[in-house]
Coordinates of C-alpha atoms (C1' of nucleotides) and ligand atoms in Angstrom, one line a residue:
Chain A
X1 CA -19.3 -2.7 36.1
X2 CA -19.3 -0.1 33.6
X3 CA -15.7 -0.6 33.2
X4 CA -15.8 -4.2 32.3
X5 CA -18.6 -3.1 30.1
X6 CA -15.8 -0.6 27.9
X7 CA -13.0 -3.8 28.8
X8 CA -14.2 -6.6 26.1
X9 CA -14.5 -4.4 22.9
X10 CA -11.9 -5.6 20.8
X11 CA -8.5 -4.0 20.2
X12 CA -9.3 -2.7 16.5
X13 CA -12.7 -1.6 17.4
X14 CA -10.9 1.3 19.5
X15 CA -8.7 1.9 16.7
X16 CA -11.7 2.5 14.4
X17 CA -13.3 4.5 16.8
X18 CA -11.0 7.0 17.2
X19 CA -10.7 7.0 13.2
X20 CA -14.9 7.1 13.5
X21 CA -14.6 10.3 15.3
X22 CA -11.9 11.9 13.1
X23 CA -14.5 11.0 10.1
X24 CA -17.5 12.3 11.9
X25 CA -16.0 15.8 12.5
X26 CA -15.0 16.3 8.9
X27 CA -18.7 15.5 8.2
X28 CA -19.7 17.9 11.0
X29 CA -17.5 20.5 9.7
X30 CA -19.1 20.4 6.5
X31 CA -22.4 20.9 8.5
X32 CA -24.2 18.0 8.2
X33 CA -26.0 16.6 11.4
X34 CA -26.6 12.9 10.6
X35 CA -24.4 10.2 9.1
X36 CA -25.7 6.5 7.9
X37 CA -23.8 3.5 8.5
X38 CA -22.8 3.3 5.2
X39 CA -21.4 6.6 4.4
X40 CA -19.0 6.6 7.6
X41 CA -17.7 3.0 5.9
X42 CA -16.7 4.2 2.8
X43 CA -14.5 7.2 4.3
X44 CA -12.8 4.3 6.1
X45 CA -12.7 1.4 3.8
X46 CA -15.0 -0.4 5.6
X47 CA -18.3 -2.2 5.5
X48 CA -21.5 -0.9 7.1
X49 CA -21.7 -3.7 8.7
X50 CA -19.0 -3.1 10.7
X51 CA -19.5 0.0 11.9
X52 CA -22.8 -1.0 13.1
X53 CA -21.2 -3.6 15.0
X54 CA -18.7 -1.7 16.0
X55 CA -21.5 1.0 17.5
X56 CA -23.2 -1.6 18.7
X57 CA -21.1 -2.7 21.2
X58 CA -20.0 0.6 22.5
X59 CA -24.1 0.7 22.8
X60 CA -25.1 3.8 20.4
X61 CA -28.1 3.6 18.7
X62 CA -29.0 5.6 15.3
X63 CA -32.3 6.6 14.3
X64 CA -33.9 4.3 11.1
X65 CA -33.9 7.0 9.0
X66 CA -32.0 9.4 9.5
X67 CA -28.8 7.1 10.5
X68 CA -26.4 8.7 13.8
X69 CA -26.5 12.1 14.9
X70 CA -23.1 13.0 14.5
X71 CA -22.3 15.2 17.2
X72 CA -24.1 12.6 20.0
X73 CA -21.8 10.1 18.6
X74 CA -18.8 12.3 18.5
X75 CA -19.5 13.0 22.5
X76 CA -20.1 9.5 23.1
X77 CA -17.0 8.3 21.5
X78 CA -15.2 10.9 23.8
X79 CA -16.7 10.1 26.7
X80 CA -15.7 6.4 25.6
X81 CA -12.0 6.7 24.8
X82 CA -10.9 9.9 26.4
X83 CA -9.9 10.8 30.3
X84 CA -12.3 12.8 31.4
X85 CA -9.9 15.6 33.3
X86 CA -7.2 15.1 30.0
X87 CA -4.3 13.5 29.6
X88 CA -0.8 14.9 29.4
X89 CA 1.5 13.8 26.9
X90 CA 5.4 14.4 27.1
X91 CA 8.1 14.0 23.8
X92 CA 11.5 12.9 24.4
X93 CA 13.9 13.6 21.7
X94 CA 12.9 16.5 20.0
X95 CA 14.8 16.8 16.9
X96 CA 12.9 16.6 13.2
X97 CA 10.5 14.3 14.1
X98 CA 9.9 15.3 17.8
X99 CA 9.3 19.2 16.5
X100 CA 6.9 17.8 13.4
X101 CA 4.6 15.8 16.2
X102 CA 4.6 18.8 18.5
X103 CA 3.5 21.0 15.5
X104 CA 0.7 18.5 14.3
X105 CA -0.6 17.5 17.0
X106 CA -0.9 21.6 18.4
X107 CA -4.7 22.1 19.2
X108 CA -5.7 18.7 17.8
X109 CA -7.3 17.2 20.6
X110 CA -8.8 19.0 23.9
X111 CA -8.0 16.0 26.4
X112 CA -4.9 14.9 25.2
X113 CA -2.0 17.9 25.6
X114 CA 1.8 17.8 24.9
X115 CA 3.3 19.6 27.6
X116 CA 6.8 19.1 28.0
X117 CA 9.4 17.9 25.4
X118 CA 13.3 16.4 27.0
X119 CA 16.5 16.2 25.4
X120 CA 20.0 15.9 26.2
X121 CA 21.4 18.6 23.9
X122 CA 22.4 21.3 25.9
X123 CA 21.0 24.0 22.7
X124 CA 17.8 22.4 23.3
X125 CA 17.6 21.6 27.1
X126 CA 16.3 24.9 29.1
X127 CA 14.7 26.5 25.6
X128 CA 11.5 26.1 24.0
X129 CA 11.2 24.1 21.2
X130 CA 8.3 24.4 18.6
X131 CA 7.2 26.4 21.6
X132 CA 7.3 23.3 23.9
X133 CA 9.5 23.5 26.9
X134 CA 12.6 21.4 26.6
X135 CA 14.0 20.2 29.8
X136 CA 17.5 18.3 30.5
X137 CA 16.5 14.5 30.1
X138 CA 17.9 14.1 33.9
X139 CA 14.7 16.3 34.8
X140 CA 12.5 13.6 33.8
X141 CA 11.6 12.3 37.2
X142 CA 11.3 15.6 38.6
X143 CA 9.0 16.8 36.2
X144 CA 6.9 13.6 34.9
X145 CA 6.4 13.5 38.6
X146 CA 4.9 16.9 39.1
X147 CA 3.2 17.2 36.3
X148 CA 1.1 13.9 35.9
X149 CA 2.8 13.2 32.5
X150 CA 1.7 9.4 32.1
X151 CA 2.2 8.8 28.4
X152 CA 5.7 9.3 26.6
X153 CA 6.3 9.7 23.0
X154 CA 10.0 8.4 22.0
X155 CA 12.0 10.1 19.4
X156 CA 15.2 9.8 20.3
X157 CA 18.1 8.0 17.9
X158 CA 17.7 4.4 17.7
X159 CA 20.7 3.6 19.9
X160 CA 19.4 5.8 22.6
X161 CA 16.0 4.0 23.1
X162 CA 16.6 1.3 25.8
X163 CA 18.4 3.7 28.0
X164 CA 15.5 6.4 27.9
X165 CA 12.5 4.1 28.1
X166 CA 14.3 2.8 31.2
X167 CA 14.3 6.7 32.4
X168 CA 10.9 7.2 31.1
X169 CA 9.2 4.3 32.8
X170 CA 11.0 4.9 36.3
X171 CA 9.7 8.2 36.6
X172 CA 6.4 7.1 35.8
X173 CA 5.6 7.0 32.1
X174 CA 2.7 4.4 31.6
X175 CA 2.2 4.5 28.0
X176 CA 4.7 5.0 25.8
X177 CA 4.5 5.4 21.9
X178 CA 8.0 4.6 20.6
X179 CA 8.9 5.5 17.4
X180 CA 12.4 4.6 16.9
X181 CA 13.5 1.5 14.7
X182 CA 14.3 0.2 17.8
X183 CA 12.3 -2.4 19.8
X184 CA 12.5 -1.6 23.4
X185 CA 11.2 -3.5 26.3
X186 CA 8.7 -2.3 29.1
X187 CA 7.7 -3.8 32.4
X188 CA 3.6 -5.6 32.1
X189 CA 2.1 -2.6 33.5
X190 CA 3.1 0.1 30.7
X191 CA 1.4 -0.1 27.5
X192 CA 3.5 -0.3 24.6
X193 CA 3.3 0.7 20.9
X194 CA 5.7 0.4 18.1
X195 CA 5.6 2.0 14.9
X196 CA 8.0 1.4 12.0
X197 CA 8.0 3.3 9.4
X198 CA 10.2 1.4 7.6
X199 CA 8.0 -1.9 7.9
X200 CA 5.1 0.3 6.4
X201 CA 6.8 1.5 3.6
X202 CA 8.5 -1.9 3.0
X203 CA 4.9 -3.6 3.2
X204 CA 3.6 -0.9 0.4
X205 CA 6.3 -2.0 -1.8
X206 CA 5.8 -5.8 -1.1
X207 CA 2.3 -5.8 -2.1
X208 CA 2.7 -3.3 -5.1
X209 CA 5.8 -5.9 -6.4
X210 CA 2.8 -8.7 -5.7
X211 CA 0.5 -7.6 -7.6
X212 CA 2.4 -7.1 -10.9
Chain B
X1 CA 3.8 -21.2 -8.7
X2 CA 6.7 -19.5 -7.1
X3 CA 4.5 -16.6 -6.4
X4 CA 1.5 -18.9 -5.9
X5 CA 3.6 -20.3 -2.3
X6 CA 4.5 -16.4 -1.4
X7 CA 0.3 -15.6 -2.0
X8 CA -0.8 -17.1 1.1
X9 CA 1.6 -16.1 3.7
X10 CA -0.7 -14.0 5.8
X11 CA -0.6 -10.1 5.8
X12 CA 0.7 -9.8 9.5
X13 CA 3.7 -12.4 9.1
X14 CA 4.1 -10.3 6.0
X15 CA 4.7 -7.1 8.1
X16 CA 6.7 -9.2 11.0
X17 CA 9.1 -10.0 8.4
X18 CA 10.3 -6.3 7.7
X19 CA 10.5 -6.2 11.8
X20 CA 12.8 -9.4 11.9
X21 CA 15.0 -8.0 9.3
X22 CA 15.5 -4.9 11.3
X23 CA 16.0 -7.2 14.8
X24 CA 18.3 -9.1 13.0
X25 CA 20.5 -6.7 11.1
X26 CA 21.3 -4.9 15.2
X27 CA 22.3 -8.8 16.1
X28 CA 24.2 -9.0 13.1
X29 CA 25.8 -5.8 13.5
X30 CA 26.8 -6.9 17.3
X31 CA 28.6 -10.0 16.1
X32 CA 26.2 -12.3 16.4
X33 CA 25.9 -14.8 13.7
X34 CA 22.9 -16.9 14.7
X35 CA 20.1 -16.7 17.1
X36 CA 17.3 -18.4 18.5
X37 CA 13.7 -18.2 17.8
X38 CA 13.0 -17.0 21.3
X39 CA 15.8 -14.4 21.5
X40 CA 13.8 -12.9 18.1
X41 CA 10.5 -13.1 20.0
X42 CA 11.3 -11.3 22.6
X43 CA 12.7 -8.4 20.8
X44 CA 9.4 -8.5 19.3
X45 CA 7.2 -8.8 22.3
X46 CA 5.8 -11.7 20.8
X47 CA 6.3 -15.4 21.2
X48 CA 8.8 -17.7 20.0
X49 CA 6.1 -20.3 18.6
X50 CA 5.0 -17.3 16.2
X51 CA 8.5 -16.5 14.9
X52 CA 9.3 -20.8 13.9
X53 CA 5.7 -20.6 12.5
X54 CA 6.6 -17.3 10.3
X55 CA 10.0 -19.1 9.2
X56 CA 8.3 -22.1 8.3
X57 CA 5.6 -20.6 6.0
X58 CA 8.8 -18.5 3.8
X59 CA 10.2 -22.5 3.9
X60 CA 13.2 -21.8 6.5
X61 CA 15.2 -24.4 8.3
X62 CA 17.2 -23.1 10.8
X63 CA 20.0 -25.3 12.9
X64 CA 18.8 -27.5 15.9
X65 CA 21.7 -26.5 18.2
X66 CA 22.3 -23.3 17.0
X67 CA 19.2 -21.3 16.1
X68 CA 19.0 -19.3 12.6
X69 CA 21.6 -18.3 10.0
X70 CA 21.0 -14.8 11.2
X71 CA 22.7 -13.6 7.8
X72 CA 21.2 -16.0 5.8
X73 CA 18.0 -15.1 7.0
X74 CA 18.3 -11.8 6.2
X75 CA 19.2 -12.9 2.9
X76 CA 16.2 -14.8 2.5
X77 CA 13.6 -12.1 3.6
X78 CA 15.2 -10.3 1.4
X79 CA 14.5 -12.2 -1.7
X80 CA 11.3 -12.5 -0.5
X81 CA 9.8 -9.1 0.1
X82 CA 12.1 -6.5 -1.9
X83 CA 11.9 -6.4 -5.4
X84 CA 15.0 -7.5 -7.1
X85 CA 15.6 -4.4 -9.3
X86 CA 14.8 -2.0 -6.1
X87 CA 12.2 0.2 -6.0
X88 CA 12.0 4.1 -6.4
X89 CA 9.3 6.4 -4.2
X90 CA 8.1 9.9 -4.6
X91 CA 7.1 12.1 -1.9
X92 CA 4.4 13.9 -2.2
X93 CA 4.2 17.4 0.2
X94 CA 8.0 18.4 1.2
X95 CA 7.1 20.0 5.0
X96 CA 7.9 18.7 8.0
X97 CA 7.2 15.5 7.9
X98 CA 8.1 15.1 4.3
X99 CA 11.2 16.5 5.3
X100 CA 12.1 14.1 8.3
X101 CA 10.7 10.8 6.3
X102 CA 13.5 11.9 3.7
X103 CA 16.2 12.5 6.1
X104 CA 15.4 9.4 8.3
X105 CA 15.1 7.1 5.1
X106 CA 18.4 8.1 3.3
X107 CA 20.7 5.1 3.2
X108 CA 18.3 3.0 4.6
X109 CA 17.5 0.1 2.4
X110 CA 19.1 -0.8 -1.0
X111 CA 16.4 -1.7 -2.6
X112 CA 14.0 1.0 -1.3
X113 CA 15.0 4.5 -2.6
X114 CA 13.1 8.0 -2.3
X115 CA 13.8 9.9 -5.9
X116 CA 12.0 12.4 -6.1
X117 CA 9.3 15.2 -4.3
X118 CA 6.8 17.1 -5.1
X119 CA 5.1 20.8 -4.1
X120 CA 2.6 23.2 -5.2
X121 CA 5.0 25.8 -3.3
X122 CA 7.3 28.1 -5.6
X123 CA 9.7 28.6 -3.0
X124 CA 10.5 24.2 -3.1
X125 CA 9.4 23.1 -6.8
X126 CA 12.5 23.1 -8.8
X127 CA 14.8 23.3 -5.8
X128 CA 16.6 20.8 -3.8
X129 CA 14.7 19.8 -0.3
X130 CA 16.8 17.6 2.1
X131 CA 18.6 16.5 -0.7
X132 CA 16.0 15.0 -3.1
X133 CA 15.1 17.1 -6.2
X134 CA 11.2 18.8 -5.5
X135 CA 9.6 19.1 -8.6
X136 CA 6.6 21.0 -9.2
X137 CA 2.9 19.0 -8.9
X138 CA 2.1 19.5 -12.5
X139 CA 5.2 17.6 -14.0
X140 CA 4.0 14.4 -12.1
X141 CA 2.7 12.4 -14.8
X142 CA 6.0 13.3 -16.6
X143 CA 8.4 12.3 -13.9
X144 CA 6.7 9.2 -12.5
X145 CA 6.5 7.7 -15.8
X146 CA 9.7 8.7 -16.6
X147 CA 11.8 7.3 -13.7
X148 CA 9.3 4.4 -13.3
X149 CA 8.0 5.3 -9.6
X150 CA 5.1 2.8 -8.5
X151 CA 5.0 4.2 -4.8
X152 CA 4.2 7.2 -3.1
X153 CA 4.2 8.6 0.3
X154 CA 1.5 11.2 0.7
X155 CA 2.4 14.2 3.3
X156 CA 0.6 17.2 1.6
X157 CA -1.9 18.9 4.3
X158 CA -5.1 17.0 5.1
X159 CA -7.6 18.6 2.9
X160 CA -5.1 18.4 -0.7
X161 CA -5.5 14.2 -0.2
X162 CA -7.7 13.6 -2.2
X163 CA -7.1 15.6 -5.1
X164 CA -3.0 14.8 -4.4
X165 CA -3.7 11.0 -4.5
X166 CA -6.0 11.0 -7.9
X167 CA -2.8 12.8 -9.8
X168 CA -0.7 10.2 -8.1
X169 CA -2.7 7.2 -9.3
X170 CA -3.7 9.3 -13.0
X171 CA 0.4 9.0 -12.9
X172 CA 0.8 5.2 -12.1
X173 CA 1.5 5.1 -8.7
X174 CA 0.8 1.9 -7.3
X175 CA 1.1 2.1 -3.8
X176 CA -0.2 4.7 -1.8
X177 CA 1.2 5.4 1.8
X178 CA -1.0 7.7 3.6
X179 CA 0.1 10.1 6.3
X180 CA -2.3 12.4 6.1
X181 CA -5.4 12.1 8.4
X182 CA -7.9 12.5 6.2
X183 CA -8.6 8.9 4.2
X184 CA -8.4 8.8 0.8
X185 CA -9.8 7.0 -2.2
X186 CA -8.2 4.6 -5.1
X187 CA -9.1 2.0 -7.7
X188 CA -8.9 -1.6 -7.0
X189 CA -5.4 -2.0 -8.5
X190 CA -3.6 0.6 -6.3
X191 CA -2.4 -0.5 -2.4
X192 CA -3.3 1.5 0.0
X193 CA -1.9 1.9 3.7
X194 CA -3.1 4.5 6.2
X195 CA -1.0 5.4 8.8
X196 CA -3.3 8.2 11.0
X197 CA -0.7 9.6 14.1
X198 CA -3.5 10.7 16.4
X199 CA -5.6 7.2 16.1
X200 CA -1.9 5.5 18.0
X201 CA -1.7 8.6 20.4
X202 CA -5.1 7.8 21.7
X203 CA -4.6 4.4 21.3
X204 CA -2.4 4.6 24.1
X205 CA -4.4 7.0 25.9
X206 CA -7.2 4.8 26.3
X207 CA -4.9 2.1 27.6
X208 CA -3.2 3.9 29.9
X209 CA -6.6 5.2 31.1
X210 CA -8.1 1.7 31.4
X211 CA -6.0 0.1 33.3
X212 CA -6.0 3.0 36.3
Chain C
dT1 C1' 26.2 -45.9 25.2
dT2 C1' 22.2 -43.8 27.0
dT3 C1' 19.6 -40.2 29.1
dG4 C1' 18.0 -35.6 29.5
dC5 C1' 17.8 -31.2 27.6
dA6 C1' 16.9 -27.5 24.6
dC7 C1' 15.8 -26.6 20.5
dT8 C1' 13.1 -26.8 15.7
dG9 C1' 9.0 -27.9 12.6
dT10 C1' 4.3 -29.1 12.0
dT11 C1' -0.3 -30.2 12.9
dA12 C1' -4.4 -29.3 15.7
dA13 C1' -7.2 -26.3 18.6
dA14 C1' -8.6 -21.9 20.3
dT15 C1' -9.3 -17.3 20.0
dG16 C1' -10.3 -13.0 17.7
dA17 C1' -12.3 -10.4 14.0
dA18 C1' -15.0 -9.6 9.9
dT19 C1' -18.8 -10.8 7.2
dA20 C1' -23.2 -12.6 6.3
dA21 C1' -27.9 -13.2 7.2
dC22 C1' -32.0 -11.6 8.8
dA23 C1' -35.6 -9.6 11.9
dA24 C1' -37.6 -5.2 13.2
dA25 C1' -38.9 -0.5 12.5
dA26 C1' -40.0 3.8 10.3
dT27 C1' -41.2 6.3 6.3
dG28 C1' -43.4 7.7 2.0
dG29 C1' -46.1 6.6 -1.6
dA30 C1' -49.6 3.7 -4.0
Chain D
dT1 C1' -54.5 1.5 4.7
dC2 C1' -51.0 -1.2 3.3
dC3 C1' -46.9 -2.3 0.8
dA4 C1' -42.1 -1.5 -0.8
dT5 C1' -38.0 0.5 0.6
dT6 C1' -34.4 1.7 3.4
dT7 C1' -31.9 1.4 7.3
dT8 C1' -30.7 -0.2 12.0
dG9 C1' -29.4 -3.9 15.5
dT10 C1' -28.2 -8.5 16.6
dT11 C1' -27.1 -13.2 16.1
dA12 C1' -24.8 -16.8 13.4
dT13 C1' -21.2 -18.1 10.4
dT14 C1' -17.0 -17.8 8.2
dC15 C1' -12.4 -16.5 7.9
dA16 C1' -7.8 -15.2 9.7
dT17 C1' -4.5 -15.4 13.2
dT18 C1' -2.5 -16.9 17.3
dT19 C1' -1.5 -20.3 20.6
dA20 C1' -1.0 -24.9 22.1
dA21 C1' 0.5 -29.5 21.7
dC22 C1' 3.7 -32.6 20.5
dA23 C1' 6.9 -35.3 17.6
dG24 C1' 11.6 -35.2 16.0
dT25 C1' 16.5 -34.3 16.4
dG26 C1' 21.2 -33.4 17.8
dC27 C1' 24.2 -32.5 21.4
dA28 C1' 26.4 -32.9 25.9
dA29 C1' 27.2 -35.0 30.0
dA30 C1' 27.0 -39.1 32.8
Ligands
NAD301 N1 12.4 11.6 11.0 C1 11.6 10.7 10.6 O1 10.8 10.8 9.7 C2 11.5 9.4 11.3 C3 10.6 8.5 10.9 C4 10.5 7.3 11.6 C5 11.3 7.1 12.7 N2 12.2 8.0 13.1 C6 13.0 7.8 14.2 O2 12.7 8.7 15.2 C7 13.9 9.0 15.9 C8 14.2 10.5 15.8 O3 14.3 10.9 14.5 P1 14.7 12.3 14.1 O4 14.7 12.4 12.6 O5 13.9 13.3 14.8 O6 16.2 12.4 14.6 P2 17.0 13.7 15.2 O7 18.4 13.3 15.2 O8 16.6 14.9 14.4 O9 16.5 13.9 16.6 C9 16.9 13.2 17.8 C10 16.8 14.1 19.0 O10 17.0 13.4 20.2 C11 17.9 14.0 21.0 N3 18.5 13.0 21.9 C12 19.6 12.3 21.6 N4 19.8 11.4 22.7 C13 18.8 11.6 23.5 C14 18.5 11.1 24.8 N5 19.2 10.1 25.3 N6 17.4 11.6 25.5 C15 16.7 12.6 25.0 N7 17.0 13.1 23.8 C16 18.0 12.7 23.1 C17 18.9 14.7 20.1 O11 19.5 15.8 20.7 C18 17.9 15.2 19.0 O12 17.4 16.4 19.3 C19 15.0 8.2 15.4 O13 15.1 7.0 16.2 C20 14.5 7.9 14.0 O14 15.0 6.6 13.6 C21 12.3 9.2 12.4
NAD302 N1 4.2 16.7 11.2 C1 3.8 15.5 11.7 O1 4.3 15.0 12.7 C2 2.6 14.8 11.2 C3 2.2 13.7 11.8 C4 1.2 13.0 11.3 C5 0.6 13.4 10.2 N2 0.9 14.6 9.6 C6 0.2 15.0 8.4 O2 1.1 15.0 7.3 C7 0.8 16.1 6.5 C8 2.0 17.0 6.3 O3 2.4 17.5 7.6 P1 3.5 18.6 7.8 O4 3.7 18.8 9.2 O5 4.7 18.2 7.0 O6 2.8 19.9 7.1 P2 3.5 21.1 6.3 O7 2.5 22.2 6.2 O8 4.8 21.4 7.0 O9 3.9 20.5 4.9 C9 3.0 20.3 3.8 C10 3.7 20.5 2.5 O10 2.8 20.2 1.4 C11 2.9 21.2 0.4 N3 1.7 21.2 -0.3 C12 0.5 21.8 -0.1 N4 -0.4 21.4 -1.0 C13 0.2 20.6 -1.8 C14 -0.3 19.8 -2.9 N5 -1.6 19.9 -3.4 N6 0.6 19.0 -3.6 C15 1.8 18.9 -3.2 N7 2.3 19.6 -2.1 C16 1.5 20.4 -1.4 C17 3.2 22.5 1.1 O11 3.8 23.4 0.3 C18 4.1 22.0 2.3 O12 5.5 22.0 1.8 C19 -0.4 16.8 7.0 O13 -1.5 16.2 6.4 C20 -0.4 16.4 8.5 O14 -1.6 16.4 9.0 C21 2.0 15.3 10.1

DNA sequence: TTTGCACTGTTAAATGAATAACAAAATGGA
DNA sequence: TCCATTTTGTTATTCATTTAACAGTGCAAA
């Protein structure tokens, strides 16, 4: 019920919360308490319209005149997007850009943990790497399994990326984030997201070329 | 008028187009020299109506029996989204993930080159950093103008963005890509893409979550 | 030949997302 | 007390994008 409730809010609206929330703890930081519409659209780009929407629908209500109280809405957004007991998060491929994630992401985020990183270079395998422990790739079952690991974050070469998704999804890997040039292909119950760099970069340089 | 027909092709065909190039350049490089429009869907994850519909709007024909030209295809996208004369970037923060972008982008794409960094640390302005000359933040008016650099890539920590990205537009940069997880500001005239790492993590999280 | 098949290319319809429009409520000041 | 202002919450409309429908075409096999 509830769960069908959460089901229908678009796509981008769970983007923006999770941006929302990133916004709202800056503002918190800085220690203010409330936050109108209007404000939280201009840190994204947005209109206020749309973030009333978007609040709307995930059923949040703001006071007239004082707008959102920012640390309600931080908890509710939590409560909205996050797992309640965490989630844990495993990197595979953990050269340049598998050791500048792990470093990033350290301490970001309460429910969502990187805790184990895989390669297939021996110097890495059995160490700790950006003090993340690197196992063998061919531990991936074993450990995915034991630990809970459901979402994968691939940064392994571009040539290696069919073959470990394939690894990654058969011991259990339900989301994975793949970050290779490579498109790879998952079975319908894994979620899947691509990001290319390249694509972004190239889109910059389109529009900037446009515009002249 | 030219430039009139490439206006309207829509933002997300814009950004599929950098994603077939890449698909089709791995054909190519397989030995392939022509390809259907369903074989380029589902390397996508997308269907094969979408791809003819994408080709159609940059006005290419492609073979009834035979698919696409893959290599005149890539020729063709080519023309269309990368400026003739190429296009030079700056980064802007050489750390981590300044680092990897430069490794990871060298010898990428012809017409796409990183020239130059920059850092407000001693130990990197004035040195070179993975290979690209790191100049010191202050001489970025003087370098931009000089080499003619339109687009940056902005990987200085989260709370320099803002003042990094008004020297980079006070310089002429055009294009802003964003890295950094705090949003930034800039006039009308200057693109802006933000790319925020956690927002796709938790993306995926939430996915992965939902459909338990 | 002719028929069936596997494609492309294009127009039409449906879906999804953003924007606009506006009613309702709280506040502070006239 | 009441009015103007400011902001929220919601429905209606517009805009963008995807998907569906289908006509057209060339080839291969009968
Ligand atoms: N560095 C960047 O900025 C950047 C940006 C965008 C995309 N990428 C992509 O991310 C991926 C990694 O980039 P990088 O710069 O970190 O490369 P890298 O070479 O530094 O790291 C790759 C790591 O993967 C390991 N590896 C190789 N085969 C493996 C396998 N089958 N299973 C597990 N681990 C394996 C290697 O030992 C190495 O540690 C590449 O596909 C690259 O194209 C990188
Ligand atoms: N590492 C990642 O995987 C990752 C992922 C997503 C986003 N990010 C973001 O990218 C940014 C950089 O991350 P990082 O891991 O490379 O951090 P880092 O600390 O390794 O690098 C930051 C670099 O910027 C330089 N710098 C500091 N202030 C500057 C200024 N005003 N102008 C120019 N240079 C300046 C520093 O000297 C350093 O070299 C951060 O905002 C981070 O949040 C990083």
């Amino acid at each position: 019920m509830e769960d069908r409730f959460f089901k229908n809010i678009p796509h981008r609206t769970i983007e923006r919360l999770s941006q929302y929330r990133r916004a709202l703890q800056i503002y918190s930081d800085k220690g203010k308490t409330s936050i109108f519409s209007h404000q939280i659209a201009a840190l994204l780009h947005i209109t206020a319209v749309q973030v009333r929407r978007d609040l709307m629908l995930i059923g949040y209500s703001g006071s007239l005149r004082k707008g959102y109280d920012i640390n309600d809405l931080i908890t509710l957004i939590g409560e909205l997007i996050d797992s309640p007991d965490g989630q844990k998060v495993a990197i595979f491929g953990m050269g340049d850009l598998g050791r500048a994630i792990i470093n990033y992401f350290r301490g970001k985020r309460e429910k969502l943990k990187i805790v184990a990183g895989f390669d297939t270079n021996p110097e890495k395998a059995n160490h700790e790497v950006a003090g993340i422990h690197c196992y063998p790739l061919e531990k991936t079952a074993e450990i995915i399994g034991k630990e809970g690991i459901k979402i994968g974050i691939l940064t392994v070469p571009g040539d290696q990326a069919d073959e470990t998704v394939r690894i990654m999804v058969e011991a259990g890997i339900k989301g994975v984030l793949n970050y290779t040039p490579t498109p790879v292909e998952v079975p319908d119950d894994v979620y899947l997201e691509e990001y290319n760099m390249i694509s972004s970069i190239e889109k910059v340089a389109f529009y900037v070329k446009e515009r002249q």
